[in-house]
Short mmCIF file of C-alpha atoms and ligand atoms in Angstrom, two decimals:
data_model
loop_
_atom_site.label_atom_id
_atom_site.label_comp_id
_atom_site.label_asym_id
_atom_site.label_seq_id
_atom_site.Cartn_x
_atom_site.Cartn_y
_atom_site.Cartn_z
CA UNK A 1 96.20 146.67 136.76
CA UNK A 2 97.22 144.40 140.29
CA UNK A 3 96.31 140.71 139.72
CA UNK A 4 95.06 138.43 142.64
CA UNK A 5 94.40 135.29 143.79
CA UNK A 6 90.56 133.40 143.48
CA UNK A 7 89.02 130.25 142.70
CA UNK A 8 87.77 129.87 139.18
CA UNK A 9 84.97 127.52 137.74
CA UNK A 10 84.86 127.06 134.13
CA UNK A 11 82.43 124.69 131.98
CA UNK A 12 83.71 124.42 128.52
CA UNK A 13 84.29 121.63 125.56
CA UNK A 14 87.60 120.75 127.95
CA UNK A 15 84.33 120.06 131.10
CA UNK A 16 83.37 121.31 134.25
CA UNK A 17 86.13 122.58 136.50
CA UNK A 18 87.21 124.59 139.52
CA UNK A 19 91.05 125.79 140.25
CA UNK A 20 92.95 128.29 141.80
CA UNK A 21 93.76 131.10 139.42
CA UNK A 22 94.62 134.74 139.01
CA UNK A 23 92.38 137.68 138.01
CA UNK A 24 92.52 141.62 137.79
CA UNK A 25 89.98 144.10 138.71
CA UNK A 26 89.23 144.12 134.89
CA UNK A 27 88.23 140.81 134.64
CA UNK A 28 85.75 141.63 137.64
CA UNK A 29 81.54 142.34 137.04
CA UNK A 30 79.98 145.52 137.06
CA UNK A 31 78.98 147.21 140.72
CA UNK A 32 79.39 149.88 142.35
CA UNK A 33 81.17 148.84 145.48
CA UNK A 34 84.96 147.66 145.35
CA UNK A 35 85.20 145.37 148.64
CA UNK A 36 88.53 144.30 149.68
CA UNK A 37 87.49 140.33 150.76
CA UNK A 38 88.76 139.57 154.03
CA UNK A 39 87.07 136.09 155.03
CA UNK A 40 84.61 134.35 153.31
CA UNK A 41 82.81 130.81 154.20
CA UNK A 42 81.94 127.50 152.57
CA UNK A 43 78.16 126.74 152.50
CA UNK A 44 76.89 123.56 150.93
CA UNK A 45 75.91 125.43 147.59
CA UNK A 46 79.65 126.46 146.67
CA UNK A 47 80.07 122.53 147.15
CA UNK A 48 77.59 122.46 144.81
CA UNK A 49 79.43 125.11 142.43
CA UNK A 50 82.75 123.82 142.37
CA UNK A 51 81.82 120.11 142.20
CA UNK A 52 78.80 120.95 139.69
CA UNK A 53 77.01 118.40 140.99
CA UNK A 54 74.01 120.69 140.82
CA UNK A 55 73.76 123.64 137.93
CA UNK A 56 74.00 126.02 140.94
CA UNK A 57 76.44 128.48 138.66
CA UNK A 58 74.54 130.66 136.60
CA UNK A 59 77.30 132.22 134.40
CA UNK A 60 80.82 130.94 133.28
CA UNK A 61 83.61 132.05 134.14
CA UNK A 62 82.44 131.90 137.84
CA UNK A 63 84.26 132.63 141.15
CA UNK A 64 82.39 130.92 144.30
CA UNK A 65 81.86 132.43 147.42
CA UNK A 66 78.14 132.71 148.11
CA UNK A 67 78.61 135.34 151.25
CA UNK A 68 81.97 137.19 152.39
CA UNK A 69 83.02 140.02 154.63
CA UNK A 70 85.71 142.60 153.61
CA UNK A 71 86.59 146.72 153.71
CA UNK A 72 85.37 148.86 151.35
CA UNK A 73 88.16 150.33 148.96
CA UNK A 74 85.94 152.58 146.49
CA UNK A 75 82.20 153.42 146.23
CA UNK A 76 79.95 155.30 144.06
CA UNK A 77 77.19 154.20 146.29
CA UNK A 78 75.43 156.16 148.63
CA UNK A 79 75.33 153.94 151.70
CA UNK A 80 79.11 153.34 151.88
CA UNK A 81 82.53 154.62 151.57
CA UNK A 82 86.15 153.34 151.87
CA UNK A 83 87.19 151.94 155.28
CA UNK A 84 83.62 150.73 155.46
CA UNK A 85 83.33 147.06 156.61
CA UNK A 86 81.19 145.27 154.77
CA UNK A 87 78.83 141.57 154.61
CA UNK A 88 77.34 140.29 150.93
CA UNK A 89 75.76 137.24 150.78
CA UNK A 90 72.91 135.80 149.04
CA UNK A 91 71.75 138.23 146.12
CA UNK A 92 73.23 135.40 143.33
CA UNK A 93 77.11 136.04 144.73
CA UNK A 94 78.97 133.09 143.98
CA UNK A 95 76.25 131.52 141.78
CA UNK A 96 75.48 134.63 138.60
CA UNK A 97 77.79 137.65 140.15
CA UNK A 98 81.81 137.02 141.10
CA UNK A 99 81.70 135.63 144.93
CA UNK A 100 83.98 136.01 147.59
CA UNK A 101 87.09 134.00 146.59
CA UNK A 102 89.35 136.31 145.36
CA UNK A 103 91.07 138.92 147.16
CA UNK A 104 88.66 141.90 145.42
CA UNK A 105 84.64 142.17 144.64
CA UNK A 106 82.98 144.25 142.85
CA UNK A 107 79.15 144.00 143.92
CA UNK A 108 76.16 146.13 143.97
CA UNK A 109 75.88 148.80 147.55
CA UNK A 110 72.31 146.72 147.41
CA UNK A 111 73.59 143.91 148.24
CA UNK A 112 75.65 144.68 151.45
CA UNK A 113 75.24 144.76 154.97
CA UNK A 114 77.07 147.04 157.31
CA UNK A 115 79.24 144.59 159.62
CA UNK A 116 77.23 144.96 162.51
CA UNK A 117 79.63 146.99 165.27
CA UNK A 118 80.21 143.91 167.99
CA UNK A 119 81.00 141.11 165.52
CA UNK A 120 84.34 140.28 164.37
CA UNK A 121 84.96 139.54 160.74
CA UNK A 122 85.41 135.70 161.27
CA UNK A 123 82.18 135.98 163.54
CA UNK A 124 80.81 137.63 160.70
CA UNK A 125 81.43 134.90 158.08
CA UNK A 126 81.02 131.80 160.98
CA UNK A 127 77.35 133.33 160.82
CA UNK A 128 76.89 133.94 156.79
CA UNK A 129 74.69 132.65 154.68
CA UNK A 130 74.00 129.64 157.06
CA UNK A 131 73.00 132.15 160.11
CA UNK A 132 71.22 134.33 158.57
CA UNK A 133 68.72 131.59 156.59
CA UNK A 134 68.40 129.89 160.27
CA UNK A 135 67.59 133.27 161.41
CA UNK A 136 65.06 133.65 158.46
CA UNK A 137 63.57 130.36 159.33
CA UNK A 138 62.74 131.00 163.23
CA UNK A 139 61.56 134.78 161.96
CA UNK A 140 59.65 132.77 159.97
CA UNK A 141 58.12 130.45 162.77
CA UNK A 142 58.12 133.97 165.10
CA UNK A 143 55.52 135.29 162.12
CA UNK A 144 53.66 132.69 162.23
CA UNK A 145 52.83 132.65 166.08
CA UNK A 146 55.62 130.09 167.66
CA UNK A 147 56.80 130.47 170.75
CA UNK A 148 59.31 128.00 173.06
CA UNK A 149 56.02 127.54 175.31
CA UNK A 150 54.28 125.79 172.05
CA UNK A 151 56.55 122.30 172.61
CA UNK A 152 59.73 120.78 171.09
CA UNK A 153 61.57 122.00 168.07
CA UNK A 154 63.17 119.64 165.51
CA UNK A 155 66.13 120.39 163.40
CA UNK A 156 67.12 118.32 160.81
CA UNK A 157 70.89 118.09 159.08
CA UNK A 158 71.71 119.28 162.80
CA UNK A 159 75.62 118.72 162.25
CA UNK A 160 75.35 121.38 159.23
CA UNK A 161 76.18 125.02 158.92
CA UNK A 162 72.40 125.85 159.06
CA UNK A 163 71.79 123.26 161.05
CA UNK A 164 73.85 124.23 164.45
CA UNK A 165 73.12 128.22 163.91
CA UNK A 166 69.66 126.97 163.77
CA UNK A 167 70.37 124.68 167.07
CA UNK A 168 72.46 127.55 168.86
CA UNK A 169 69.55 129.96 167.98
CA UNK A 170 66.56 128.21 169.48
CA UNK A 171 68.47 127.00 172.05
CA UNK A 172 69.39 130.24 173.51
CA UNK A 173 65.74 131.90 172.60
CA UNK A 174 64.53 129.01 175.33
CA UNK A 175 63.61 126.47 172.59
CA UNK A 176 63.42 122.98 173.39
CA UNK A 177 65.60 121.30 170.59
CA UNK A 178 65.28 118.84 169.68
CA UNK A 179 68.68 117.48 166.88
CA UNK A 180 68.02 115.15 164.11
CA UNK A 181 72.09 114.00 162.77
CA UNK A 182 73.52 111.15 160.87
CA UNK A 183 76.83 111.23 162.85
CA UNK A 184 76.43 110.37 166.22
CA UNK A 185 79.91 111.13 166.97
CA UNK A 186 78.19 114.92 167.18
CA UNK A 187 76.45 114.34 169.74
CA UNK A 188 78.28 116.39 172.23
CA UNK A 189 79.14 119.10 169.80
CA UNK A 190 75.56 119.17 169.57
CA UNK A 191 74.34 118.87 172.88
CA UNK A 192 77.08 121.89 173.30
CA UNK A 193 75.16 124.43 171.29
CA UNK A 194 71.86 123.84 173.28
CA UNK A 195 70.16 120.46 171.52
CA UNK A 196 68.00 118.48 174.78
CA UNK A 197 67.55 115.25 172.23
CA UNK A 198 69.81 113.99 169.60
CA UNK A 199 67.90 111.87 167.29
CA UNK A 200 69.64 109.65 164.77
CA UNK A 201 68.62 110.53 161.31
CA UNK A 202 67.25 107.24 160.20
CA UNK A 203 65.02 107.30 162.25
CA UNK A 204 62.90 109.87 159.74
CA UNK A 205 64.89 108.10 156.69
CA UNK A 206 62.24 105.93 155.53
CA UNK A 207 58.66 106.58 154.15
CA UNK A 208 56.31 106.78 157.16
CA UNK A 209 52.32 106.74 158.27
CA UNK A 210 50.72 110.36 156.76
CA UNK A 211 49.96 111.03 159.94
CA UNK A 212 52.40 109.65 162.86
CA UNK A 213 52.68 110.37 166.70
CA UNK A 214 53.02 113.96 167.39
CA UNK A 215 56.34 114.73 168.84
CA UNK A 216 56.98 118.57 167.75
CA UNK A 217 55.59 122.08 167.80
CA UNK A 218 57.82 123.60 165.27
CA UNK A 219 60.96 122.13 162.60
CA UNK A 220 63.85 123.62 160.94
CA UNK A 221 64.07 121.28 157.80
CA UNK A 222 67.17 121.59 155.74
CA UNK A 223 67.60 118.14 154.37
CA UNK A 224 63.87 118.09 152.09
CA UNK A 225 62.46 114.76 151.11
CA UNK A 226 61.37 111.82 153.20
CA UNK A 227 62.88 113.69 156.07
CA UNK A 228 60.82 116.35 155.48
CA UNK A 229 57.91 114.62 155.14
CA UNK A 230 58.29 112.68 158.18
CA UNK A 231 58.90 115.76 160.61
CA UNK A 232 55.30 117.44 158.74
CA UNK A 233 53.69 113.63 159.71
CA UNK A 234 55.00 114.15 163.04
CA UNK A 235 54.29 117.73 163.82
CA UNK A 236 51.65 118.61 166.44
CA UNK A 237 48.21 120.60 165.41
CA UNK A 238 48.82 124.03 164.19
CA UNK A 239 52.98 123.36 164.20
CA UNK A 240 54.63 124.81 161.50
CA UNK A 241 58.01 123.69 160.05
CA UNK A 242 60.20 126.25 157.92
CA UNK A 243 61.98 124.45 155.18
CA UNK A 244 65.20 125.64 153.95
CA UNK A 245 67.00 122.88 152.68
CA UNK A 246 67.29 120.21 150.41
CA UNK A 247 70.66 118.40 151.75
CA UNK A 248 68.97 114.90 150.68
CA UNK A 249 66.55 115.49 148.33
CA UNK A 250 64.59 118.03 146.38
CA UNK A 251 61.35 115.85 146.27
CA UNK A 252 58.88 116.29 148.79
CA UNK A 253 56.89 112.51 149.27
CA UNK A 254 54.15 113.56 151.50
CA UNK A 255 50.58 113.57 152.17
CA UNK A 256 48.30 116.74 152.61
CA UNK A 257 46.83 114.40 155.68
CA UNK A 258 49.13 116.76 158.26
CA UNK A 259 47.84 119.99 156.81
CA UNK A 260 44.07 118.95 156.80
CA UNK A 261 43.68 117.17 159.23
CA UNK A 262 46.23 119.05 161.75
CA UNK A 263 46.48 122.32 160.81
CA UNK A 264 50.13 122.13 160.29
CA UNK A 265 51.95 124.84 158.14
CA UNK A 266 54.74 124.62 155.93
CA UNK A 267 56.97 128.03 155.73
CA UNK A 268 58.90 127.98 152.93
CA UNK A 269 62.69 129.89 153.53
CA UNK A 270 64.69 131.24 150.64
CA UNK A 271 68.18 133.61 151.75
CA UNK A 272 68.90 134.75 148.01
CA UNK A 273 66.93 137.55 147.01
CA UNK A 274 68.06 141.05 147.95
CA UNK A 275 65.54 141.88 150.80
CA UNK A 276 67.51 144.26 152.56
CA UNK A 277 65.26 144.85 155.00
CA UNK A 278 64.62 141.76 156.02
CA UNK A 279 68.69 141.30 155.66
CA UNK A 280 68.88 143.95 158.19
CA UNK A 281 65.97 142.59 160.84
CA UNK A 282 68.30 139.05 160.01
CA UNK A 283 71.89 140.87 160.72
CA UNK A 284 70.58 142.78 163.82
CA UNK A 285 69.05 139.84 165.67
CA UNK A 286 71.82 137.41 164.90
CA UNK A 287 74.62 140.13 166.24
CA UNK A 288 72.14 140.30 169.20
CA UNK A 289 71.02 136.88 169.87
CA UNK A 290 73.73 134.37 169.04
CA UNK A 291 76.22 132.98 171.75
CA UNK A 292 79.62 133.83 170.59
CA UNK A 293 80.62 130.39 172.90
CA UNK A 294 78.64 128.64 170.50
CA UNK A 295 79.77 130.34 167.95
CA UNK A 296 83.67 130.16 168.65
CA UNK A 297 82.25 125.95 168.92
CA UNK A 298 80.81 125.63 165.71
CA UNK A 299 83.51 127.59 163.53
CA UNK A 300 86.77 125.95 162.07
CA UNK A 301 88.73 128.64 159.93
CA UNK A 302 90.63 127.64 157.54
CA UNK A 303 93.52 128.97 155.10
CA UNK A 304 92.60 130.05 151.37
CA UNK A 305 94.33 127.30 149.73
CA UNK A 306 92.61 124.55 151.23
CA UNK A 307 88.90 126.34 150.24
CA UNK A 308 88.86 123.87 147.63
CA UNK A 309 89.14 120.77 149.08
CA UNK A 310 86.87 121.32 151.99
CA UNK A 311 84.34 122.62 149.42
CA UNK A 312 84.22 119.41 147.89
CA UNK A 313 83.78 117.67 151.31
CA UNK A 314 80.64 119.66 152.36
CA UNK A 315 78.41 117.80 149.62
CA UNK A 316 79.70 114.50 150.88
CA UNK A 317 78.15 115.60 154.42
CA UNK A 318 82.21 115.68 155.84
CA UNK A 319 81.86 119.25 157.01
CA UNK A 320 80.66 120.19 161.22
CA UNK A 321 79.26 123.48 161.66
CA UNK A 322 81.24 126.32 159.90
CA UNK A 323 83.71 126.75 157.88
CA UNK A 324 85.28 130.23 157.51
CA UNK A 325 88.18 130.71 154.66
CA UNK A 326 91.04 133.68 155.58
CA UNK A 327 90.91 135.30 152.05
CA UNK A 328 92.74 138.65 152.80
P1 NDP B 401 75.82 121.48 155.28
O1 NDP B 401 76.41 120.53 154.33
O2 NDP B 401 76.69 122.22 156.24
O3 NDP B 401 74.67 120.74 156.14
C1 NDP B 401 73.77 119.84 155.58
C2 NDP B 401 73.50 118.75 156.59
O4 NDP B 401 72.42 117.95 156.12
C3 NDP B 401 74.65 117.78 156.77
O5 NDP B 401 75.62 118.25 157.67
C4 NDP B 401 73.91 116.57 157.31
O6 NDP B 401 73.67 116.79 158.69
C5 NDP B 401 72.57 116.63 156.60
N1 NDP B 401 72.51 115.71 155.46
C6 NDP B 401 73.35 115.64 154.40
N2 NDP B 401 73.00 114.65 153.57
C7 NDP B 401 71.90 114.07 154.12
C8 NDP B 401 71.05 112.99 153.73
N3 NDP B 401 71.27 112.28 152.62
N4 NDP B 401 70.01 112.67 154.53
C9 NDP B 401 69.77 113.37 155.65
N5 NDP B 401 70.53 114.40 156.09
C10 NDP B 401 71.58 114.75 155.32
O7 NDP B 401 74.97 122.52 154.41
P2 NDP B 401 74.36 123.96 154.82
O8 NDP B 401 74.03 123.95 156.25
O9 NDP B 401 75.21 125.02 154.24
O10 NDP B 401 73.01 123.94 153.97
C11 NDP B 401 71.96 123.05 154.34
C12 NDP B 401 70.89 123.04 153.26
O11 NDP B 401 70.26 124.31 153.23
C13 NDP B 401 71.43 122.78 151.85
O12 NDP B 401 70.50 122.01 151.13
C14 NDP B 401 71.52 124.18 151.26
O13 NDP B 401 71.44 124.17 149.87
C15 NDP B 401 70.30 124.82 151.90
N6 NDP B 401 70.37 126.27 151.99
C16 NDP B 401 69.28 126.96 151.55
C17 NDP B 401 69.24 128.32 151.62
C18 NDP B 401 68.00 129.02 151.19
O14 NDP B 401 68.06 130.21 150.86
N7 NDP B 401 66.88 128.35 151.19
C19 NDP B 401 70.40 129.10 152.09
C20 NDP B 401 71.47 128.28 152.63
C21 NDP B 401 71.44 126.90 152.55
P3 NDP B 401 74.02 115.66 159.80
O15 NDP B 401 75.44 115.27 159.53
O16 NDP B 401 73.81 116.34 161.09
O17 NDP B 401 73.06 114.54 159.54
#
C-alpha cells in the first residue's frame, strides 16, 4: 500500500482545519477510475473549503481540489484505460468526493473528460472549472439569442479566474467587453485579454435606480448582490446576463422593474452537476476558441506546497487570473 502526499480538511471537536498530510489508495472513495493527478488549480470554492468560511465541504475527512488533470493508471470503466489523460471537475470533487490534491484519485469514468488532443495539461487546468463555467455562461447567452452585434458585454469580478476566461472568451468571439474590477492596477492585464472598458467596481457597489441608463446587451455576473443587481438595472431591452457567481454576496437586492419593463433575462449558470454532454460541447469549444496568448497571460503555476496558502488568498480577492498547482 504506497502512501502520498494531499491536502486534508478535517472538522472535528479539535475545529475546522486544512494541512498537508499523507494518504494511501485505501483511504481513497469508491470509483472506478484510478487517475494519477498531474496538475490541479485553485478556484475560489477550495478557498472556500480550506478556510471554511462557507460549508462548501460536504463530507469530512475532505481533500480539495474541485477540478484536476492526470493519466489514467487503472479502469474498470468503459470509456477509458491506462495511459489515458484525463480532466474531472465539477461533479462534487473537492467538495463530497476526494479532489485533486493528492498525488492519486479515485473518481467515477462519469465524471471525466478526455484531455482534449491540442491542450497541454497546465492549459488544461489554467482553463478548469473557471473556463469551462465562463464557457457555460456565453453558451448560455449563445442559447438565448446573443450575438457581439447585440452591444457591449459586462463582466463583473473581471480580475478572477472566471472572470478573465470569461473576458478572453468574448473578446476573441468579437465581443465588445466591457471589465468591471476592484484593482485598477489590472487594468492592462485586462485590457491584454481583450476588455475595450475597464470599469472600477464601485461604480455598481451601491444600491441603484430599478431601472438605470442602459449601457449593455449581455453580463457575465460572478460577484451576485448589489453588483448584480445593478448590471440587470443597467442592461438594455431583451439583454440577458448569465450569473455564475456570488464573489460578494449571495443576496440578490433587485427589482423585477428590468424584467417587466425591459425584457431582460436572467440565465442562471451552475458547473457542478455531471452533464457530460454539455461538459463535452464546454471542453470542445474552449480547446477551440481560447487564445493560448491569453491563456499563457492569465495563468501563474505554482508548486504543491504553496496550494495552501494561495488558497487562502483567493477568498480575500489576492488571486489574478489562474492559478494552476504542479501535483505530480
Ligand atoms: P476568483 O476569486 O478568482 O474571482 C472572483 C473575483 O470577484 C475577484 O477576483 C474580484 O474581481 C471579484 N470580487 C471579489 N470580492 C468582491 C466584492 N466584495 N465585490 C465585488 N467584486 C468582488 O473566483 P473564481 O473566478 O474562481 O469564482 C468566481 C465566482 O464564481 C465565485 O463566487 C465562485 O464561487 C463562482 N463559481 C461558480 C460556479 C458555478 O458552477 N456556478 C463555478 C465556478 C465558480 P476583481 O478583483 O476584478 O474585482
Amino acid at each position: 500500500m504506497s502512501e502520498f502526499d494531499c491536502v486534508r480538511i478535517d472538522k472535528d471537536e479539535a475545529g475546522y482545519r486544512a494541512r498537508y498530510a499523507q494518504i494511501s489508495d485505501a483511504d481513497l472513495m469508491p470509483g472506478d477510475v484510478d487517475v494519477e493527478v498531474i496538475h490541479s488549480a485553485i478556484n475560489y470554492k477550495d478557498g472556500l473549503a480550506v478556510t471554511g468560511k462557507a460549508p462548501v465541504v460536504r463530507r469530512f475527512p475532505m481533500i480539495p481540489g474541485v477540478d484536476f488533470v492526470g493519466r489514467v493508471t487503472a479502469s474498470s470503466h468503459k470509456d477509458f484505460a491506462p495511459g489515458d489523460l484525463v480532466v474531472a471537475g465539477g461533479c462534487g470533487i473537492g467538495e463530497a468526493h476526494f479532489g485533486g490534491w493528492a498525488r492519486m484519485a479515485r473518481i467515477s469514468g462519469d465524471w471525466l473528460v478526455p484531455l482534449p488532443q491540442d491542450l497541454s495539461t497546465v492549459e488544461a487546468m489554467a482553463i478548469g472549472t473557471a473556463g469551462v463555467t465562463a464557457m457555460f455562461c456565453i453558451l448560455a447567452l449563445e442559447r438565448y439569442g446573443m450575438t457581439p452585434e447585440c452591444g457591449p458585454v459586462v463582466v463583473t469580478g473581471a480580475a478572477g479566474g472566471v472572470g478573465s476566461a470569461a473576458v478572453a472568451l468574448l473578446a476573441r468571439a468579437g465581443w465588445k467587453v466591457a471589465a468591471v474590477t476592484g484593482r485598477p492596477e489590472e487594468a492592462e492585464y485586462l485590457k491584454s485579454l481583450g476588455a475595450q472598458e475597464i470599469i472600477d467596481r464601485a461604480e455598481l457597489a451601491e444600491p441603484g435606480k430599478p431601472l438605470q441608463s442602459q449601457r449593455f446587451a449581455a453580463g457575465i455576473d460572478t460577484v451576485g448582490s448589489v453588483t448584480l443587481a445593478n448590471v440587470l438595472s443597467q442592461t438594455q431591452y431583451d439583454g440577458a446576463v448569465a450569473a455564475c457567481g456570488n464573489a460578494r454576496g449571495m443576496d440578490l437586492p433587485a427589482s423585477v422593474a428590468p424584467f417587466i419593463l425591459r425584457g431582460v433575462s436572467l440565465l442562471g449558470v451552475e458547473s457542478v452537476r455531471p452533464r457530460l454532454a454539455l461538459r463535452r460541447e464546454a471542453w470542445a469549444r474552449l480547446s477551440r476558441d481560447f487564445d493560448r496568448k491569453a491563456l499563457a497571460r492569465m495563468t501563474e503555476t505554482i508548486p504543491f506546497p504553496q496550494a495552501l496558502e494561495r488558497a487562502r488568498g483567493i477568498v480575500e480577492g489576492k488571486v489574478r487570473g489562474r492559478l494552476v498547482v504542479e501535483i505530480g
